[in-house]
CSV table of C-alpha atoms in Angstrom, one decimal:
chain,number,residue,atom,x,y,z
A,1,UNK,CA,35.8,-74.6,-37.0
A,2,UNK,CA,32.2,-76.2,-35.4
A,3,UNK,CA,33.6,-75.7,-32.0
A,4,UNK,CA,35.0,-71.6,-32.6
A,5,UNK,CA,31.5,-71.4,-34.1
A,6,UNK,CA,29.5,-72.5,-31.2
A,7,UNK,CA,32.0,-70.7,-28.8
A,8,UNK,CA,30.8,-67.5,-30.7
A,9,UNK,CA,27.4,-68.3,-30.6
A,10,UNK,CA,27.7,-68.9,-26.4
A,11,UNK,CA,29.7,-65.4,-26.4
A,12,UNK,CA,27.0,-63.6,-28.6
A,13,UNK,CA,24.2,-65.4,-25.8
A,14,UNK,CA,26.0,-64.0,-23.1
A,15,UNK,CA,26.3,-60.7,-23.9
A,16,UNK,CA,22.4,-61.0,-25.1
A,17,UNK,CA,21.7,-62.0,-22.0
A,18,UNK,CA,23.9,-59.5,-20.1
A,19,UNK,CA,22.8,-56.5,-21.6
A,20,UNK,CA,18.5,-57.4,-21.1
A,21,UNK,CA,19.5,-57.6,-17.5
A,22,UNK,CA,21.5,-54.6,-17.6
A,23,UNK,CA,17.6,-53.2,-19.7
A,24,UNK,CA,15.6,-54.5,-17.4
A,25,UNK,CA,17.2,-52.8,-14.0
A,26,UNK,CA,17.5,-49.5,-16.0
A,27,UNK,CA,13.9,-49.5,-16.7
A,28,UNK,CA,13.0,-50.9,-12.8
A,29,UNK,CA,15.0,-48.0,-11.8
A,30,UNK,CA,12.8,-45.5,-13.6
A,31,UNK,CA,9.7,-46.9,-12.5
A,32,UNK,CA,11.0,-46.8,-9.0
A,33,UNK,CA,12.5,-42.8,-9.7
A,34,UNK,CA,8.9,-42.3,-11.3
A,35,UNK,CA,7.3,-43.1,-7.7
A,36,UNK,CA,9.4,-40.0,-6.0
A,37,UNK,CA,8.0,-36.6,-6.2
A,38,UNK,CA,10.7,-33.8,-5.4
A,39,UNK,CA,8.9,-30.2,-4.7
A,40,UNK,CA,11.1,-27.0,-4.4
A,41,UNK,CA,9.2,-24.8,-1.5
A,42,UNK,CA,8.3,-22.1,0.3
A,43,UNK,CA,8.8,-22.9,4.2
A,44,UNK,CA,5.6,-21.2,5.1
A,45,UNK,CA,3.0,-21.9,4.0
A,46,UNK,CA,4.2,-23.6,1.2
A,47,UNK,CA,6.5,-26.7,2.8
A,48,UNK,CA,3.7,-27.6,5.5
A,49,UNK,CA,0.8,-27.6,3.3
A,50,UNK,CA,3.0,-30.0,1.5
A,51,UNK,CA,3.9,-32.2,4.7
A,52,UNK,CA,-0.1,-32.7,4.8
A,53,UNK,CA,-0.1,-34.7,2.0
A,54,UNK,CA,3.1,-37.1,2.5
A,55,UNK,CA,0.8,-40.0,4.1
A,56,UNK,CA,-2.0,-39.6,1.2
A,57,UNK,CA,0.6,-40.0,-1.5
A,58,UNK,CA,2.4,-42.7,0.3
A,59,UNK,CA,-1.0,-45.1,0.3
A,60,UNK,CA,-0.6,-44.5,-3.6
A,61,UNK,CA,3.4,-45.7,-3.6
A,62,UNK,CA,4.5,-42.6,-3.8
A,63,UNK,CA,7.4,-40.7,-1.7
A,64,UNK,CA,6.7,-36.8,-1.2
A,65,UNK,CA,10.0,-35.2,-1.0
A,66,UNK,CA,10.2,-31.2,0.0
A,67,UNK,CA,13.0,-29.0,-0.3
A,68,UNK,CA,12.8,-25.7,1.1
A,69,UNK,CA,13.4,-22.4,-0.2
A,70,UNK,CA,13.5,-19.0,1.0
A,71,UNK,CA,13.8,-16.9,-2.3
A,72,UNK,CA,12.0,-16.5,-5.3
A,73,UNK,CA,14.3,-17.3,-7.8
A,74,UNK,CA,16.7,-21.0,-6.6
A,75,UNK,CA,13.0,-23.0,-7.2
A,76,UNK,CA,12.4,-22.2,-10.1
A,77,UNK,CA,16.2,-22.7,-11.6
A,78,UNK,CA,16.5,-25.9,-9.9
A,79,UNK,CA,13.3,-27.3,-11.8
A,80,UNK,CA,14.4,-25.8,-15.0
A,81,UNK,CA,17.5,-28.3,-14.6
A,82,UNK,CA,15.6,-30.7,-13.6
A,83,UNK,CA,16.5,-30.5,-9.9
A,84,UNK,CA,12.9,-30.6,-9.0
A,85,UNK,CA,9.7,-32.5,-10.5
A,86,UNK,CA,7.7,-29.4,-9.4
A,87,UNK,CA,7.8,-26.2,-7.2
A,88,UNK,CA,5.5,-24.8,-5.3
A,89,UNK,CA,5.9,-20.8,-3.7
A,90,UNK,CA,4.8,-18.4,-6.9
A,91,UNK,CA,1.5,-17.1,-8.4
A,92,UNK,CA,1.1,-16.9,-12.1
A,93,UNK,CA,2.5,-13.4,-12.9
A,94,UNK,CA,5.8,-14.3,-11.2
A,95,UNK,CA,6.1,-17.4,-12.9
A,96,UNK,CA,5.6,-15.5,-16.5
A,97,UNK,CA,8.0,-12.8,-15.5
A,98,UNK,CA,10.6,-15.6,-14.5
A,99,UNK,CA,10.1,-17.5,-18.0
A,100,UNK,CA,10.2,-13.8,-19.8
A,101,UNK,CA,13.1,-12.6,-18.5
A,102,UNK,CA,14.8,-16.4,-18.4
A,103,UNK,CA,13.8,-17.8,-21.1
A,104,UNK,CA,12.3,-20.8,-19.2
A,105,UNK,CA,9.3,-22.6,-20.1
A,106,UNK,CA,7.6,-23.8,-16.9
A,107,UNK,CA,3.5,-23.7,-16.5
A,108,UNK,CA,1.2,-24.3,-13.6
A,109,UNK,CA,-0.2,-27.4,-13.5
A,110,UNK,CA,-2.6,-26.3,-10.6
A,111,UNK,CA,-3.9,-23.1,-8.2
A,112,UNK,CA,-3.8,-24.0,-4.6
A,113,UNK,CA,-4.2,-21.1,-2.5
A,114,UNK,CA,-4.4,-17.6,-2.1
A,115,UNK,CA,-2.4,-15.5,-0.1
A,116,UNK,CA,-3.7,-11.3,0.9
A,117,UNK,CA,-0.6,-8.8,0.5
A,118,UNK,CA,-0.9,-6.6,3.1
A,119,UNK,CA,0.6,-3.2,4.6
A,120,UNK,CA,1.6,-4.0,7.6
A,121,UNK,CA,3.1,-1.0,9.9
A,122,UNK,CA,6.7,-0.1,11.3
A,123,UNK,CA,7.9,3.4,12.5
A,124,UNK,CA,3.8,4.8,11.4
A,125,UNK,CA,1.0,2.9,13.2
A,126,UNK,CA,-1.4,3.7,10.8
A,127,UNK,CA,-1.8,4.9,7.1
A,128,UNK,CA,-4.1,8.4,8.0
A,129,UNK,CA,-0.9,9.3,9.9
A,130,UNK,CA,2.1,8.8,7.2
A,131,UNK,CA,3.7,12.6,7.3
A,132,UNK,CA,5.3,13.7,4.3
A,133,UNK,CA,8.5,11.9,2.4
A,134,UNK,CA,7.1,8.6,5.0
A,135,UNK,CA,8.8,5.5,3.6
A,136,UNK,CA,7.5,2.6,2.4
A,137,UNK,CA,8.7,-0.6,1.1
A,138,UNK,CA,7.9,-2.7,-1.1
A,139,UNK,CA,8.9,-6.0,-3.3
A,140,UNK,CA,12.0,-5.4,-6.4
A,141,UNK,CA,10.4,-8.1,-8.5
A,142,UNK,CA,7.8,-6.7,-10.9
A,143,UNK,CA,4.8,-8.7,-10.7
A,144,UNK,CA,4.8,-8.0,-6.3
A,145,UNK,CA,6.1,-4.7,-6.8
A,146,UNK,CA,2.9,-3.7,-9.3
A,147,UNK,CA,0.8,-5.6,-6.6
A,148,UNK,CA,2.2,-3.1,-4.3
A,149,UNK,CA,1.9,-0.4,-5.6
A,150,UNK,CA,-2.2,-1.0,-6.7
A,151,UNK,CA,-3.0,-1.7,-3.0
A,152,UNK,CA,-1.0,1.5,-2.3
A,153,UNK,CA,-3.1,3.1,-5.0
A,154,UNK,CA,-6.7,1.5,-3.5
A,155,UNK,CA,-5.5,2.9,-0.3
A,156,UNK,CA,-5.4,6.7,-1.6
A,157,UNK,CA,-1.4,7.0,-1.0
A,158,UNK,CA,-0.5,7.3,-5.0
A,159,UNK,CA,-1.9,7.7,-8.0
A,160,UNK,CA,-0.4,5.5,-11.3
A,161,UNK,CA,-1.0,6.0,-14.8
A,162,UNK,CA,-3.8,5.0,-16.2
A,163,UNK,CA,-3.0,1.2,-18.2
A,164,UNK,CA,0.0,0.4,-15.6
A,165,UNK,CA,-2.1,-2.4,-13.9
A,166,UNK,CA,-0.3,-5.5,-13.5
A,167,UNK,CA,3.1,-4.6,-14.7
A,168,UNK,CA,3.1,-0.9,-12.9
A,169,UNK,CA,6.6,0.1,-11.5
A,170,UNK,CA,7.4,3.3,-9.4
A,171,UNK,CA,8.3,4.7,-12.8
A,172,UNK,CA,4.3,4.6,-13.4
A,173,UNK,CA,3.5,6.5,-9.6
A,174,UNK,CA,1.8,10.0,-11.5
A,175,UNK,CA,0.6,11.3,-8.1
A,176,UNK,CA,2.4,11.0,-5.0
A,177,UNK,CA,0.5,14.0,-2.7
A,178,UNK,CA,2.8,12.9,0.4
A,179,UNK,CA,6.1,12.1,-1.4
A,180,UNK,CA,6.3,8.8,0.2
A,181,UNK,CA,9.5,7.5,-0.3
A,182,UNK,CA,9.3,4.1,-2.0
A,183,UNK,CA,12.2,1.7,-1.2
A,184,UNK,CA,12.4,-1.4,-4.1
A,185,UNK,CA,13.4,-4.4,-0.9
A,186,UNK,CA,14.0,-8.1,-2.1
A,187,UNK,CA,10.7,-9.7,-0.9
A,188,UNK,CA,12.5,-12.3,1.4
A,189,UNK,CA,13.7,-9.4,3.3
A,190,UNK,CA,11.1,-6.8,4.0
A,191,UNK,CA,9.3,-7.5,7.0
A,192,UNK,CA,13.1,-7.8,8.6
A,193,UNK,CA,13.0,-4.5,7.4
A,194,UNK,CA,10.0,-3.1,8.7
A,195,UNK,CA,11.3,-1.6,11.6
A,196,UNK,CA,13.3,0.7,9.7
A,197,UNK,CA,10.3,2.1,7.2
A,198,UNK,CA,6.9,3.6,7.7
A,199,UNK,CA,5.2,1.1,6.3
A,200,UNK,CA,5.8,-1.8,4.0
A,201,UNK,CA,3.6,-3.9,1.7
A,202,UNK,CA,4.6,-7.3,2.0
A,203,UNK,CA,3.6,-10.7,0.6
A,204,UNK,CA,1.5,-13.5,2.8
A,205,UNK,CA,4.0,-15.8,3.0
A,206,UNK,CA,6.7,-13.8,4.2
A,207,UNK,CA,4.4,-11.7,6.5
A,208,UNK,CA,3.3,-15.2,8.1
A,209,UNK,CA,7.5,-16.1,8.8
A,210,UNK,CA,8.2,-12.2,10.1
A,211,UNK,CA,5.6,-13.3,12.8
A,212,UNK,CA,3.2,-11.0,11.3
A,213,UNK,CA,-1.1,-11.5,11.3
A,214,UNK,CA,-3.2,-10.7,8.5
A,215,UNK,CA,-5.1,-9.3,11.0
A,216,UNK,CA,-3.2,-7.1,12.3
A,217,UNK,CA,-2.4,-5.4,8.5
A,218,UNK,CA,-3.2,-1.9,7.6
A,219,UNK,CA,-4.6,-2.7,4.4
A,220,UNK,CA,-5.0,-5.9,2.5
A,221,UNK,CA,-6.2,-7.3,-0.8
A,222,UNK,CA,-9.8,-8.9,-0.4
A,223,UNK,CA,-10.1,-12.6,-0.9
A,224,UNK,CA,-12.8,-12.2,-3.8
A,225,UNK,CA,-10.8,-9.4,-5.5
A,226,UNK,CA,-9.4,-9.5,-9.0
A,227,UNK,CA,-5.9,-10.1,-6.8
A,228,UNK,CA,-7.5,-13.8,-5.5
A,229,UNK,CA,-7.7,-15.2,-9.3
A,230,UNK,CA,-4.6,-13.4,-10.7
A,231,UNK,CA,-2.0,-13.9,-7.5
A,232,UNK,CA,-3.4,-17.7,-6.5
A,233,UNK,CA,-0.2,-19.6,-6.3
A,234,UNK,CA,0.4,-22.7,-7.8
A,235,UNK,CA,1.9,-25.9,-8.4
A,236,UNK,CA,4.4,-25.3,-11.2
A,237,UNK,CA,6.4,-27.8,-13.7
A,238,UNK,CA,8.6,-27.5,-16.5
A,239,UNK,CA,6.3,-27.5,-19.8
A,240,UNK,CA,4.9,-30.9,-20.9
A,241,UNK,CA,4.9,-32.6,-17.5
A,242,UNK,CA,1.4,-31.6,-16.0
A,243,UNK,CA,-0.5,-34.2,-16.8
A,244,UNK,CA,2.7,-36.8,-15.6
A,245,UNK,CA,0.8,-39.2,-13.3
A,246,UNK,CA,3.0,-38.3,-10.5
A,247,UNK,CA,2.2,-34.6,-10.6
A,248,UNK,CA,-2.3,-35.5,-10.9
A,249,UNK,CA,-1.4,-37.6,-8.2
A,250,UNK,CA,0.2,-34.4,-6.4
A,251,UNK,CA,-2.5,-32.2,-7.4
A,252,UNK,CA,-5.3,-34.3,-6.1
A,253,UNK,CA,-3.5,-34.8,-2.9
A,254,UNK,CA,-3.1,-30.4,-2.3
A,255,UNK,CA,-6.7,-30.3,-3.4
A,256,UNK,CA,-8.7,-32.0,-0.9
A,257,UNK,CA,-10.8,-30.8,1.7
A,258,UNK,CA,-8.3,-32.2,4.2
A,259,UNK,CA,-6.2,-29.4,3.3
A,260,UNK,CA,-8.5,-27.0,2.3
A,261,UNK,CA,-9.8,-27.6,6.0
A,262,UNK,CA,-5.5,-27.5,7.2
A,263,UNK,CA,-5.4,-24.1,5.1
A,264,UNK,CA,-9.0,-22.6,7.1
A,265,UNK,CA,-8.0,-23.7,10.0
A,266,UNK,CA,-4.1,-22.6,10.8
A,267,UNK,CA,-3.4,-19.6,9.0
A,268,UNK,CA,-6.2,-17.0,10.7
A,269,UNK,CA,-7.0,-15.7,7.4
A,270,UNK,CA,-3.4,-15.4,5.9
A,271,UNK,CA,-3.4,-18.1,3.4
A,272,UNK,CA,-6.6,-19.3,1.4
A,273,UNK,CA,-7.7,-22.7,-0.4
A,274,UNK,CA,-9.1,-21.3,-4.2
A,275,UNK,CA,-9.6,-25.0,-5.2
């Protein structure tokens, strides 16, 4: 009977034993996970702003991993499952339109930059000479589409009812003098699209990959406008995690004057620092 006894009492050590080592490598292996930063992105600007900051967060033990997106809607799914610690390619309107109509619950955890929508010209080389029915595309997601349609407004081409502001559609257009023809273009896609409008109004980012200056723009929103504040874009995570020490980290890192100086000095204009 001693010697069952003791031979329970070895069995019950072992398994002690077993399952604290089996505790202690589950919890080194969140502490390692916990040192890896995975941020869904734009490609430009979005991905190499990010690539700035690698080295930085590296001296702090942390690995900077960027995956690149080119739409506006695969970033913010794959950090509502948890796909991604953070995403970076949105302003705040978007991201409250997304968590509206998807009943997410991401915030921004930090503005970074700024980027001017423009009107940029296709088949008409300047605004004064749109002819009647001229068309003109803009973005089918409502927070760029109403930021569309108020720069189209500022430049004299429509007029929209009088509270539409930032949630205006073409639904809200109460003077149209020319009959411009608005066509509602994914955002990704317009300035592919450009040579087969008038004009189009098109945002930063995807005028900067359509090889498009934001000097060479028609029209564009100032950089101490209203627009500057409400359309910054940020760094955004899934509700409770902005003050994780991984994302501060992250935040301090984008911003520095190291890449406020990157921002000034490769994007002519196009993309600005509001840190």
């Amino acid at each position: 009977m001693k010697k069952r006894i003791t031979s329970i009492i070895l069995l019950l050590a072992i398994i002690t034993v077993t399952f604290g080592l089996a505790g202690c490598s589950k919890a080194e292996g969140k502490e390692s996970d916990d040192k890896t930063i995975v941020v869904g992105a734009g490609i430009t600007p979005h991905a190499e702003i990010l690539e700035q900051v690698k080295d930085v967060l590296a001296q702090e033990g942390y690995t900077l991993e960027i995956v690149e997106y080119n739409d506006y809607v695969l970033p913010n799914t794959a950090l509502n499952d948890g796909e991604l610690d953070a995403n970076y390619f949105q302003h705040q309107p978007y991201l409250d339109d997304f968590n509206q109509e998807n009943k997410t619950n991401m915030v921004s955890a930090a503005s970074i930059h700024f980027e001017p929508f423009g009107i940029y010209a296709g088949k008409t080389s300047s605004i004064s000479d749109l002819a009647e029915g001229a068309k003109v595309a803009i973005p089918n997601d409502t927070s760029n589409e109403a930021r569309a349609l108020l720069l189209l407004e500022a430049q004299g081409l429509i007029t929209l009812k009088k509270d539409a502001g930032l949630t205006a559609t073409v639904l809200d257009i109460e003077e149209n003098p020319l009959n411009l023809e608005i066509e509602e273009i994914e955002a990704a896609q317009i300035a592919r699209a450009l040579s087969d409008v008038d004009i189009a109004c098109i945002n930063g980012n995807y005028a900067i990959q359509g090889g498009l200056s934001v000097s060479d723009a028609l029209a564009v929103e100032s950089a101490d406008s209203l627009a500057a504040s409400t359309y910054a874009n940020i760094l955004a995570v899934n509700a409770g995690h902005e003050n994780d020490e991984k994302i501060q980290a992250l935040v301090k890192a984008l911003q520095s004057e190291e890449v406020r100086k990157f921002i000034q000095d490769n994007y002519d204009g196009a993309v600005v620092p509001v840190f």
